[in-house]
Amino acid sequence: MELPSAALVLILAATLSVAVAYDPLDPNGNITMKWDVMSWTPDGYVAAVTINNFQMYRQILAPGWTVGWTWAKREVIWSMVGAQATEQGDCSKFKANIPHSCRRTPAVVDLLPGVPYNQQIANCCRGGVVSAYGQDPSSAVAAFQISVGQAGTTNRTVKLPKNFTLLGPGPGYTCGPAKVVPSTVFLTADHRRKTQALMTWNVTCTYSQHLASKYPTCCVSFSSFYNDTIVPCARCACGCDHKTCARTDRDSKRLMSASGKTAAATLHPVAAARGRLNQHRQSAAPLLQCTTHMCPVRVHWHVKLNYHDYWRAKVTVTNFNYRMNYTGWTLVAQHPNLDNITEVFSFDYKPVVSYGSINDTALFYGMKFFNDQLMEAGPYGNVQSEVLMRKDDSTFTFRQGWAFPRKIYFNGDECQMPPPDSYPYMPNSAPAAASVSTLAGSAVAAVTAFFVLLVA
């Protein structure tokens, strides 16, 4: 009996580990790293590495991606174009030509914009920022070239790297093993000749919000024209572990200034490197505005107007983080009436169709050079739009919270929704019944008074 129980536990654990990285609104979303061996060298190979973001609404923001792996043998990186290893490692055994990196577990990052042209290749040098595929497919890719030494020089002798990791820019991604796939085919510029890579392998990475953060990173609040109640974000919706928060903009400036001075004081000669690391972590740590929900971002959905054939909702995204602005942000909403959107004001919009003809999910994002950047907390730290939807007589209603979204995602992370029993409700018939009973009582009183007068 113990063996089946142990096997059941293992199967359940494996199932849960897969389910955690599954997004029902984007079931096929992943990041695929493709290694194409373009040529052999006397002691290794030259590969073109392409990072494709196939996630519909989850992008990689600044400071960008970091890719890591473990070499199978004692490979070294002779040179790179379009990216760089963060550490060179111990290359003391090399006398003449010094490799770019000798670490057995290198970590590679993108180059910044504006590097010399001889260090660039196509789709590189964006500071590691990669757009979501549903938002901008042309920018949902990154690439670099790597020259590997002390490696195999044929398809049979090359050993694939292992233990791949991806930070985008923080944790949350889990990468599978490298798998050899059919060689990539390339077309020449005139489209008259095909060439192919000498060898190709793929690495697939999937995202889990549970691995990325202990708490949600955003919350949702509701309001409507038919009810005066404003349903706020739940208390401590994103956790209340933050030790400091700013009550006003003036407090935020004072706290950021104080943290900068503290970080600078730690930069003593003995631990200069550690001090710089602490300073970076302090500058990257969120400084939130003091709220009851303590979320970096709040999404407010307001049922604004009701017409004969249409209804209108207003969506407002507010940033409560004084140390973070969101460039190229995305917002995803799931609602049954989003299949009949008539017009979206101030936002760009694309439907997200994940299951055949079911079209109940919408991707919203800012208009370029207008509101595609959500500024840090403060008077300008919000973006807003209105959505006009045509009614479907067979399903439309304002009752039982139907007009509010089922799910909200911001930058690919699911937001904490209010409890269902707290949604703004339609006024019931109690006031009308009360008014009828009041009128009936008044009529009875009047008739009684009339007969009293007659008797008198």
Short mmCIF file of C-alpha atoms in Angstrom, two decimals:
data_model
loop_
_atom_site.label_atom_id
_atom_site.label_comp_id
_atom_site.label_asym_id
_atom_site.label_seq_id
_atom_site.Cartn_x
_atom_site.Cartn_y
_atom_site.Cartn_z
CA MET A 1 0.00 0.00 0.00
CA GLU A 2 2.88 2.39 0.61
CA LEU A 3 4.22 2.24 -2.95
CA PRO A 4 0.97 3.29 -4.66
CA SER A 5 0.56 6.08 -2.10
CA ALA A 6 4.07 7.34 -2.80
CA ALA A 7 3.47 7.13 -6.54
CA LEU A 8 0.21 9.05 -6.13
CA VAL A 9 1.99 11.78 -4.18
CA LEU A 10 4.64 12.11 -6.90
CA ILE A 11 2.03 12.30 -9.66
CA LEU A 12 0.05 14.90 -7.70
CA ALA A 13 3.17 16.98 -7.08
CA ALA A 14 4.09 16.88 -10.75
CA THR A 15 0.55 17.84 -11.74
CA LEU A 16 0.49 20.76 -9.31
CA SER A 17 3.90 22.00 -10.46
CA VAL A 18 2.63 22.11 -14.04
CA ALA A 19 -0.72 23.63 -13.08
CA VAL A 20 0.94 26.46 -11.17
CA ALA A 21 2.58 27.69 -14.40
CA TYR A 22 -0.67 27.42 -16.41
CA ASP A 23 -2.56 30.59 -17.34
CA PRO A 24 -6.15 29.81 -18.42
CA LEU A 25 -6.40 33.07 -20.37
CA ASP A 26 -3.13 32.40 -22.23
CA PRO A 27 -2.74 28.60 -22.21
CA ASN A 28 -0.02 28.55 -24.87
CA GLY A 29 1.99 31.48 -23.52
CA ASN A 30 5.71 30.84 -23.05
CA ILE A 31 9.16 32.19 -23.81
CA THR A 32 11.19 30.04 -26.20
CA MET A 33 14.95 30.35 -26.53
CA LYS A 34 16.27 28.97 -29.80
CA TRP A 35 19.95 28.20 -30.37
CA ASP A 36 20.97 27.94 -34.04
CA VAL A 37 24.53 26.73 -34.69
CA MET A 38 25.56 28.80 -37.71
CA SER A 39 29.16 27.63 -38.14
CA TRP A 40 31.81 25.40 -36.62
CA THR A 41 35.11 26.77 -35.28
CA PRO A 42 38.40 24.92 -34.59
CA ASP A 43 37.34 24.32 -30.96
CA GLY A 44 33.59 24.92 -30.92
CA TYR A 45 30.80 26.72 -32.69
CA VAL A 46 29.09 30.07 -33.32
CA ALA A 47 25.39 30.17 -32.44
CA ALA A 48 22.63 32.71 -32.97
CA VAL A 49 20.35 32.76 -29.92
CA THR A 50 16.81 34.07 -30.32
CA ILE A 51 14.45 34.75 -27.40
CA ASN A 52 10.80 34.73 -28.53
CA ASN A 53 8.10 35.95 -26.16
CA PHE A 54 4.93 34.07 -27.11
CA GLN A 55 2.98 35.41 -24.12
CA MET A 56 -0.01 37.44 -25.23
CA TYR A 57 0.04 40.06 -22.48
CA ARG A 58 3.12 39.51 -20.29
CA GLN A 59 6.17 41.53 -21.27
CA ILE A 60 9.68 41.88 -19.83
CA LEU A 61 10.21 45.34 -18.38
CA ALA A 62 13.41 47.18 -17.43
CA PRO A 63 16.02 46.29 -16.24
CA GLY A 64 15.35 43.46 -18.68
CA TRP A 65 15.96 39.75 -19.06
CA THR A 66 18.83 37.67 -17.73
CA VAL A 67 19.50 34.23 -19.22
CA GLY A 68 21.66 31.67 -17.46
CA TRP A 69 22.69 28.05 -17.96
CA THR A 70 25.30 25.47 -16.94
CA TRP A 71 27.81 24.21 -19.46
CA ALA A 72 27.84 20.44 -19.95
CA LYS A 73 31.66 20.28 -20.06
CA ARG A 74 34.34 23.00 -19.76
CA GLU A 75 33.10 25.33 -22.46
CA VAL A 76 34.02 29.00 -22.51
CA ILE A 77 32.54 32.01 -24.28
CA TRP A 78 35.10 33.46 -26.66
CA SER A 79 33.02 36.42 -27.72
CA MET A 80 29.46 37.77 -27.87
CA VAL A 81 27.59 40.21 -30.11
CA GLY A 82 24.38 41.87 -28.96
CA ALA A 83 24.73 40.76 -25.34
CA GLN A 84 27.32 40.24 -22.64
CA ALA A 85 28.06 37.92 -19.74
CA THR A 86 27.80 39.67 -16.39
CA GLU A 87 31.00 38.04 -15.06
CA GLN A 88 34.20 36.99 -16.78
CA GLY A 89 35.15 34.40 -14.20
CA ASP A 90 38.59 32.80 -13.77
CA CYS A 91 40.38 32.84 -17.12
CA SER A 92 43.91 32.64 -15.64
CA LYS A 93 44.85 29.49 -17.56
CA PHE A 94 44.54 31.33 -20.88
CA LYS A 95 47.73 33.16 -21.92
CA ALA A 96 47.16 34.79 -25.31
CA ASN A 97 43.49 35.15 -26.17
CA ILE A 98 41.36 35.78 -23.10
CA PRO A 99 37.74 34.52 -23.37
CA HIS A 100 34.77 36.78 -22.79
CA SER A 101 33.63 34.51 -19.95
CA CYS A 102 35.06 31.38 -18.35
CA ARG A 103 32.28 30.77 -15.84
CA ARG A 104 30.66 27.37 -15.93
CA THR A 105 27.32 29.02 -15.08
CA PRO A 106 27.30 32.25 -17.10
CA ALA A 107 24.58 34.88 -16.81
CA VAL A 108 23.90 36.85 -19.98
CA VAL A 109 22.14 40.22 -20.31
CA ASP A 110 21.15 42.41 -23.23
CA LEU A 111 23.21 45.44 -24.25
CA LEU A 112 21.87 48.94 -23.78
CA PRO A 113 20.64 51.07 -26.68
CA GLY A 114 23.30 53.15 -28.39
CA VAL A 115 26.20 50.67 -28.31
CA PRO A 116 28.60 50.74 -31.31
CA TYR A 117 27.24 49.12 -34.46
CA ASN A 118 29.95 46.47 -34.50
CA GLN A 119 28.49 45.14 -31.22
CA GLN A 120 24.91 44.93 -32.49
CA ILE A 121 22.82 42.38 -34.35
CA ALA A 122 19.14 42.44 -35.29
CA ASN A 123 16.69 42.53 -32.35
CA CYS A 124 19.37 43.26 -29.76
CA CYS A 125 20.34 46.15 -27.57
CA ARG A 126 17.04 47.22 -26.04
CA GLY A 127 18.20 46.97 -22.46
CA GLY A 128 16.49 43.60 -22.11
CA VAL A 129 12.99 45.00 -22.65
CA VAL A 130 10.73 42.64 -24.62
CA SER A 131 7.13 43.44 -25.55
CA ALA A 132 4.20 41.08 -25.15
CA TYR A 133 3.35 39.17 -28.31
CA GLY A 134 -0.26 40.37 -28.31
CA GLN A 135 0.82 43.97 -27.89
CA ASP A 136 3.65 44.23 -30.45
CA PRO A 137 4.85 41.03 -32.14
CA SER A 138 7.76 42.80 -33.85
CA SER A 139 9.23 43.80 -30.47
CA ALA A 140 8.45 40.49 -28.73
CA VAL A 141 11.86 39.09 -29.63
CA ALA A 142 15.48 39.50 -28.53
CA ALA A 143 18.66 38.02 -29.97
CA PHE A 144 22.41 37.73 -29.55
CA GLN A 145 25.32 35.82 -31.06
CA ILE A 146 27.71 33.70 -29.04
CA SER A 147 31.03 32.03 -29.94
CA VAL A 148 31.63 28.95 -27.79
CA GLY A 149 35.04 27.30 -27.33
CA GLN A 150 36.31 24.05 -25.82
CA ALA A 151 33.12 22.44 -27.10
CA GLY A 152 32.13 19.86 -29.64
CA THR A 153 32.69 20.62 -33.32
CA THR A 154 30.06 18.32 -34.84
CA ASN A 155 26.40 17.49 -34.23
CA ARG A 156 27.44 14.32 -32.42
CA THR A 157 30.08 15.84 -30.16
CA VAL A 158 28.24 19.00 -29.08
CA LYS A 159 26.84 18.74 -25.56
CA LEU A 160 23.75 20.86 -24.93
CA PRO A 161 23.86 23.33 -22.04
CA LYS A 162 21.61 22.45 -19.10
CA ASN A 163 19.85 24.03 -16.11
CA PHE A 164 18.60 27.05 -18.03
CA THR A 165 17.24 29.99 -16.04
CA LEU A 166 15.39 33.14 -17.06
CA LEU A 167 14.79 36.28 -15.04
CA GLY A 168 12.29 38.63 -16.58
CA PRO A 169 13.45 40.78 -14.80
CA GLY A 170 12.60 39.05 -11.50
CA PRO A 171 11.83 35.41 -10.66
CA GLY A 172 8.79 33.46 -11.83
CA TYR A 173 10.06 31.62 -14.91
CA THR A 174 10.86 27.92 -14.95
CA CYS A 175 12.78 26.55 -17.95
CA GLY A 176 12.73 23.02 -19.27
CA PRO A 177 15.69 21.10 -20.68
CA ALA A 178 17.19 21.90 -24.08
CA LYS A 179 15.76 19.73 -26.86
CA VAL A 180 17.21 19.19 -30.32
CA VAL A 181 14.67 20.16 -33.00
CA PRO A 182 14.78 20.27 -36.82
CA SER A 183 17.28 22.86 -38.01
CA THR A 184 15.93 26.36 -38.62
CA VAL A 185 15.54 27.32 -42.28
CA PHE A 186 16.49 30.84 -43.40
CA LEU A 187 15.55 32.72 -46.56
CA THR A 188 18.05 34.97 -48.33
CA ALA A 189 17.21 38.63 -48.87
CA ASP A 190 15.92 37.97 -52.38
CA HIS A 191 13.79 35.01 -51.16
CA ARG A 192 15.28 32.81 -53.88
CA ARG A 193 17.51 30.59 -51.75
CA LYS A 194 17.08 28.69 -48.50
CA THR A 195 19.83 27.95 -46.01
CA GLN A 196 19.61 26.16 -42.69
CA ALA A 197 21.34 26.04 -39.35
CA LEU A 198 23.85 23.25 -38.77
CA MET A 199 22.07 22.32 -35.55
CA THR A 200 19.16 23.75 -33.54
CA TRP A 201 17.87 23.25 -30.02
CA ASN A 202 15.02 24.91 -28.13
CA VAL A 203 14.45 25.79 -24.47
CA THR A 204 10.91 26.60 -23.29
CA CYS A 205 10.25 28.71 -20.18
CA THR A 206 6.87 29.22 -18.53
CA TYR A 207 5.79 31.79 -15.95
CA SER A 208 4.18 31.23 -12.55
CA GLN A 209 2.84 34.15 -10.56
CA HIS A 210 3.12 32.07 -7.38
CA LEU A 211 6.87 31.71 -7.91
CA ALA A 212 7.28 35.38 -8.78
CA SER A 213 5.60 36.89 -5.72
CA LYS A 214 4.17 35.80 -2.41
CA TYR A 215 1.28 38.24 -2.78
CA PRO A 216 -0.65 39.71 -5.71
CA THR A 217 0.85 42.84 -7.27
CA CYS A 218 -2.42 44.61 -8.04
CA CYS A 219 -6.00 44.82 -6.84
CA VAL A 220 -9.41 45.77 -8.24
CA SER A 221 -12.10 48.12 -6.93
CA PHE A 222 -15.65 48.66 -8.21
CA SER A 223 -18.34 51.34 -8.38
CA SER A 224 -21.49 51.99 -10.42
CA PHE A 225 -23.98 54.70 -11.33
CA TYR A 226 -26.88 52.76 -9.76
CA ASN A 227 -25.35 52.43 -6.30
CA ASP A 228 -23.51 54.96 -4.15
CA THR A 229 -21.30 52.25 -2.66
CA ILE A 230 -17.65 52.19 -3.75
CA VAL A 231 -16.20 48.73 -3.24
CA PRO A 232 -12.50 49.24 -2.38
CA CYS A 233 -9.63 46.82 -2.70
CA ALA A 234 -9.55 44.30 0.09
CA ARG A 235 -7.48 45.20 3.13
CA CYS A 236 -3.87 44.01 2.73
CA ALA A 237 -4.80 42.64 -0.70
CA CYS A 238 -1.11 42.68 -1.65
CA GLY A 239 0.23 41.97 1.82
CA CYS A 240 1.08 44.43 4.57
CA ASP A 241 4.73 43.42 5.02
CA HIS A 242 6.10 46.76 3.83
CA LYS A 243 7.87 48.39 6.76
CA THR A 244 7.78 51.91 5.35
CA CYS A 245 5.30 53.73 3.15
CA ALA A 246 4.73 57.34 2.17
CA ARG A 247 1.58 59.18 3.14
CA THR A 248 2.25 62.16 0.85
CA ASP A 249 4.45 63.05 -2.11
CA ARG A 250 6.66 65.06 0.26
CA ASP A 251 7.12 61.98 2.46
CA SER A 252 8.13 59.92 -0.59
CA LYS A 253 10.87 62.40 -1.53
CA ARG A 254 12.17 62.45 2.04
CA LEU A 255 12.22 58.63 2.30
CA MET A 256 13.95 58.19 -1.06
CA SER A 257 16.53 60.79 -0.10
CA ALA A 258 17.14 59.12 3.26
CA SER A 259 17.54 55.67 1.66
CA GLY A 260 20.04 57.08 -0.81
CA LYS A 261 22.14 58.58 1.99
CA THR A 262 22.00 55.32 3.96
CA ALA A 263 23.12 53.34 0.92
CA ALA A 264 25.97 55.79 0.28
CA ALA A 265 27.13 55.48 3.88
CA THR A 266 27.51 51.71 3.47
CA LEU A 267 30.05 52.15 0.67
CA HIS A 268 33.16 51.78 2.86
CA PRO A 269 36.35 50.52 1.17
CA VAL A 270 36.20 47.04 2.69
CA ALA A 271 32.72 46.24 1.31
CA ALA A 272 32.35 48.56 -1.65
CA ALA A 273 30.89 45.89 -3.92
CA ARG A 274 28.40 44.80 -1.28
CA GLY A 275 27.44 48.41 -0.67
CA ARG A 276 26.76 49.02 -4.35
CA LEU A 277 24.61 45.90 -4.43
CA ASN A 278 22.67 47.07 -1.37
CA GLN A 279 22.22 50.48 -2.95
CA HIS A 280 20.81 48.89 -6.11
CA ARG A 281 18.44 46.72 -4.10
CA GLN A 282 17.22 49.67 -2.05
CA SER A 283 16.62 51.75 -5.16
CA ALA A 284 14.74 48.85 -6.78
CA ALA A 285 12.64 48.05 -3.69
CA PRO A 286 9.13 49.51 -3.95
CA LEU A 287 8.24 52.61 -1.99
CA LEU A 288 4.46 52.51 -1.83
CA GLN A 289 1.92 55.12 -0.93
CA CYS A 290 0.25 54.24 2.36
CA THR A 291 -3.07 52.59 1.59
CA THR A 292 -5.26 49.97 3.20
CA HIS A 293 -4.60 47.51 0.38
CA MET A 294 -0.82 48.24 0.02
CA CYS A 295 -0.80 47.29 -3.65
CA PRO A 296 1.58 48.86 -6.17
CA VAL A 297 -1.25 49.12 -8.73
CA ARG A 298 -5.02 49.45 -8.44
CA VAL A 299 -7.50 48.93 -11.28
CA HIS A 300 -10.89 50.60 -10.81
CA TRP A 301 -13.88 49.48 -12.90
CA HIS A 302 -16.83 51.92 -12.87
CA VAL A 303 -20.14 51.10 -14.54
CA LYS A 304 -20.77 54.59 -15.83
CA LEU A 305 -23.78 54.88 -18.13
CA ASN A 306 -26.71 52.86 -19.44
CA TYR A 307 -28.21 53.50 -22.87
CA HIS A 308 -30.99 51.74 -24.74
CA ASP A 309 -28.70 49.51 -26.81
CA TYR A 310 -25.32 50.18 -25.19
CA TRP A 311 -23.63 50.56 -21.83
CA ARG A 312 -20.36 52.20 -20.85
CA ALA A 313 -17.66 51.33 -18.31
CA LYS A 314 -14.75 53.49 -17.18
CA VAL A 315 -11.40 51.86 -16.34
CA THR A 316 -8.73 53.66 -14.30
CA VAL A 317 -5.28 52.25 -13.51
CA THR A 318 -3.46 53.96 -10.64
CA ASN A 319 0.19 53.51 -9.68
CA PHE A 320 1.00 53.68 -5.95
CA ASN A 321 4.73 52.96 -6.30
CA TYR A 322 6.96 56.04 -6.08
CA ARG A 323 9.98 54.16 -7.45
CA MET A 324 8.44 52.54 -10.52
CA ASN A 325 6.84 53.62 -13.75
CA TYR A 326 5.44 51.11 -16.21
CA THR A 327 6.41 51.63 -19.85
CA GLY A 328 4.43 49.52 -22.30
CA TRP A 329 1.95 48.37 -19.65
CA THR A 330 -0.84 45.91 -20.44
CA LEU A 331 -4.28 45.37 -18.93
CA VAL A 332 -6.43 42.28 -19.51
CA ALA A 333 -10.10 42.02 -18.56
CA GLN A 334 -12.45 39.06 -18.81
CA HIS A 335 -16.16 39.81 -19.19
CA PRO A 336 -18.87 38.14 -21.32
CA ASN A 337 -19.82 41.42 -23.05
CA LEU A 338 -16.27 42.15 -24.23
CA ASP A 339 -17.12 40.16 -27.35
CA ASN A 340 -19.22 43.11 -28.51
CA ILE A 341 -17.01 46.17 -27.96
CA THR A 342 -18.17 49.16 -30.01
CA GLU A 343 -15.46 51.65 -29.09
CA VAL A 344 -12.52 52.03 -26.72
CA PHE A 345 -11.47 55.56 -25.79
CA SER A 346 -7.82 56.46 -25.00
CA PHE A 347 -6.54 52.85 -24.98
CA ASP A 348 -5.56 50.48 -27.78
CA TYR A 349 -7.47 47.20 -27.77
CA LYS A 350 -7.10 43.65 -29.08
CA PRO A 351 -9.29 40.62 -28.40
CA VAL A 352 -7.65 37.61 -26.73
CA VAL A 353 -9.22 34.47 -28.18
CA SER A 354 -7.74 31.47 -26.38
CA TYR A 355 -10.48 28.89 -26.91
CA GLY A 356 -12.02 28.68 -30.36
CA SER A 357 -14.86 31.17 -30.73
CA ILE A 358 -14.99 32.27 -27.08
CA ASN A 359 -14.21 35.98 -27.17
CA ASP A 360 -14.73 37.21 -23.63
CA THR A 361 -11.22 38.55 -22.95
CA ALA A 362 -9.74 41.88 -24.04
CA LEU A 363 -6.18 43.20 -24.02
CA PHE A 364 -5.85 46.94 -23.41
CA TYR A 365 -2.64 48.95 -23.60
CA GLY A 366 -1.60 52.57 -23.92
CA MET A 367 -1.38 54.52 -27.15
CA LYS A 368 2.22 55.10 -28.18
CA PHE A 369 3.60 58.51 -27.17
CA PHE A 370 0.30 59.35 -25.43
CA ASN A 371 -0.37 57.12 -22.42
CA ASP A 372 1.77 54.02 -22.95
CA GLN A 373 3.75 54.96 -19.83
CA LEU A 374 2.10 54.74 -16.43
CA MET A 375 4.03 57.26 -14.36
CA GLU A 376 5.13 56.72 -10.77
CA ALA A 377 2.79 57.47 -7.86
CA GLY A 378 1.61 61.03 -7.71
CA PRO A 379 -0.74 63.39 -9.55
CA TYR A 380 0.22 61.90 -12.94
CA GLY A 381 0.41 58.28 -11.85
CA ASN A 382 -2.76 57.07 -13.55
CA VAL A 383 -4.22 56.24 -16.96
CA GLN A 384 -7.89 55.89 -17.77
CA SER A 385 -10.24 55.01 -20.58
CA GLU A 386 -13.87 54.19 -21.29
CA VAL A 387 -15.27 51.15 -23.04
CA LEU A 388 -18.57 51.26 -24.94
CA MET A 389 -20.26 47.88 -25.37
CA ARG A 390 -23.38 46.84 -27.23
CA LYS A 391 -25.94 44.93 -25.19
CA ASP A 392 -26.92 41.36 -25.86
CA ASP A 393 -30.57 41.07 -24.87
CA SER A 394 -30.20 37.40 -24.02
CA THR A 395 -27.50 37.93 -21.40
CA PHE A 396 -27.31 41.60 -20.40
CA THR A 397 -28.29 42.59 -16.87
CA PHE A 398 -27.07 44.85 -14.09
CA ARG A 399 -28.14 42.39 -11.41
CA GLN A 400 -25.92 40.14 -9.30
CA GLY A 401 -22.71 41.93 -10.29
CA TRP A 402 -22.92 40.86 -13.94
CA ALA A 403 -21.56 44.22 -15.17
CA PHE A 404 -18.22 43.72 -13.41
CA PRO A 405 -15.27 41.75 -14.83
CA ARG A 406 -14.54 38.16 -13.86
CA LYS A 407 -10.77 38.62 -13.92
CA ILE A 408 -8.31 41.49 -14.27
CA TYR A 409 -4.61 41.18 -15.12
CA PHE A 410 -2.03 43.97 -15.05
CA ASN A 411 1.29 43.33 -16.83
CA GLY A 412 0.46 39.64 -16.91
CA ASP A 413 -0.21 39.23 -13.18
CA GLU A 414 -3.72 38.46 -11.94
CA CYS A 415 -5.13 41.12 -9.63
CA GLN A 416 -6.90 40.52 -6.34
CA MET A 417 -10.68 40.90 -6.87
CA PRO A 418 -13.13 42.08 -4.18
CA PRO A 419 -15.30 39.42 -2.50
CA PRO A 420 -18.36 38.65 -4.67
CA ASP A 421 -20.82 39.49 -1.90
CA SER A 422 -19.49 43.05 -1.73
CA TYR A 423 -20.24 44.02 -5.37
CA PRO A 424 -22.50 47.05 -5.88
CA TYR A 425 -26.07 45.75 -6.19
CA MET A 426 -29.11 46.98 -8.05
CA PRO A 427 -31.70 48.75 -5.88
CA ASN A 428 -34.30 46.12 -4.99
CA SER A 429 -38.06 46.55 -4.87
CA ALA A 430 -38.18 47.20 -1.13
CA PRO A 431 -38.45 50.99 -1.39
CA ALA A 432 -41.29 50.67 -3.92
CA ALA A 433 -43.17 48.20 -1.71
CA ALA A 434 -42.66 50.47 1.24
CA SER A 435 -44.08 53.43 -0.66
CA VAL A 436 -47.17 51.39 -1.69
CA SER A 437 -47.79 50.29 1.88
CA THR A 438 -47.36 53.86 3.04
CA LEU A 439 -49.94 55.09 0.53
CA ALA A 440 -52.36 52.32 1.54
CA GLY A 441 -51.96 53.23 5.20
CA SER A 442 -52.57 56.87 4.43
CA ALA A 443 -55.73 56.01 2.49
CA VAL A 444 -57.08 53.88 5.34
CA ALA A 445 -56.32 56.67 7.81
CA ALA A 446 -58.10 59.20 5.60
CA VAL A 447 -61.23 57.01 5.24
CA THR A 448 -61.30 56.39 9.00
CA ALA A 449 -61.02 60.11 9.68
CA PHE A 450 -63.86 60.78 7.24
CA PHE A 451 -66.22 58.37 9.00
CA VAL A 452 -65.26 59.80 12.37
CA LEU A 453 -66.25 63.23 11.14
CA LEU A 454 -69.57 61.91 9.84
CA VAL A 455 -70.40 60.28 13.17
CA ALA A 456 -69.48 63.44 15.00
#
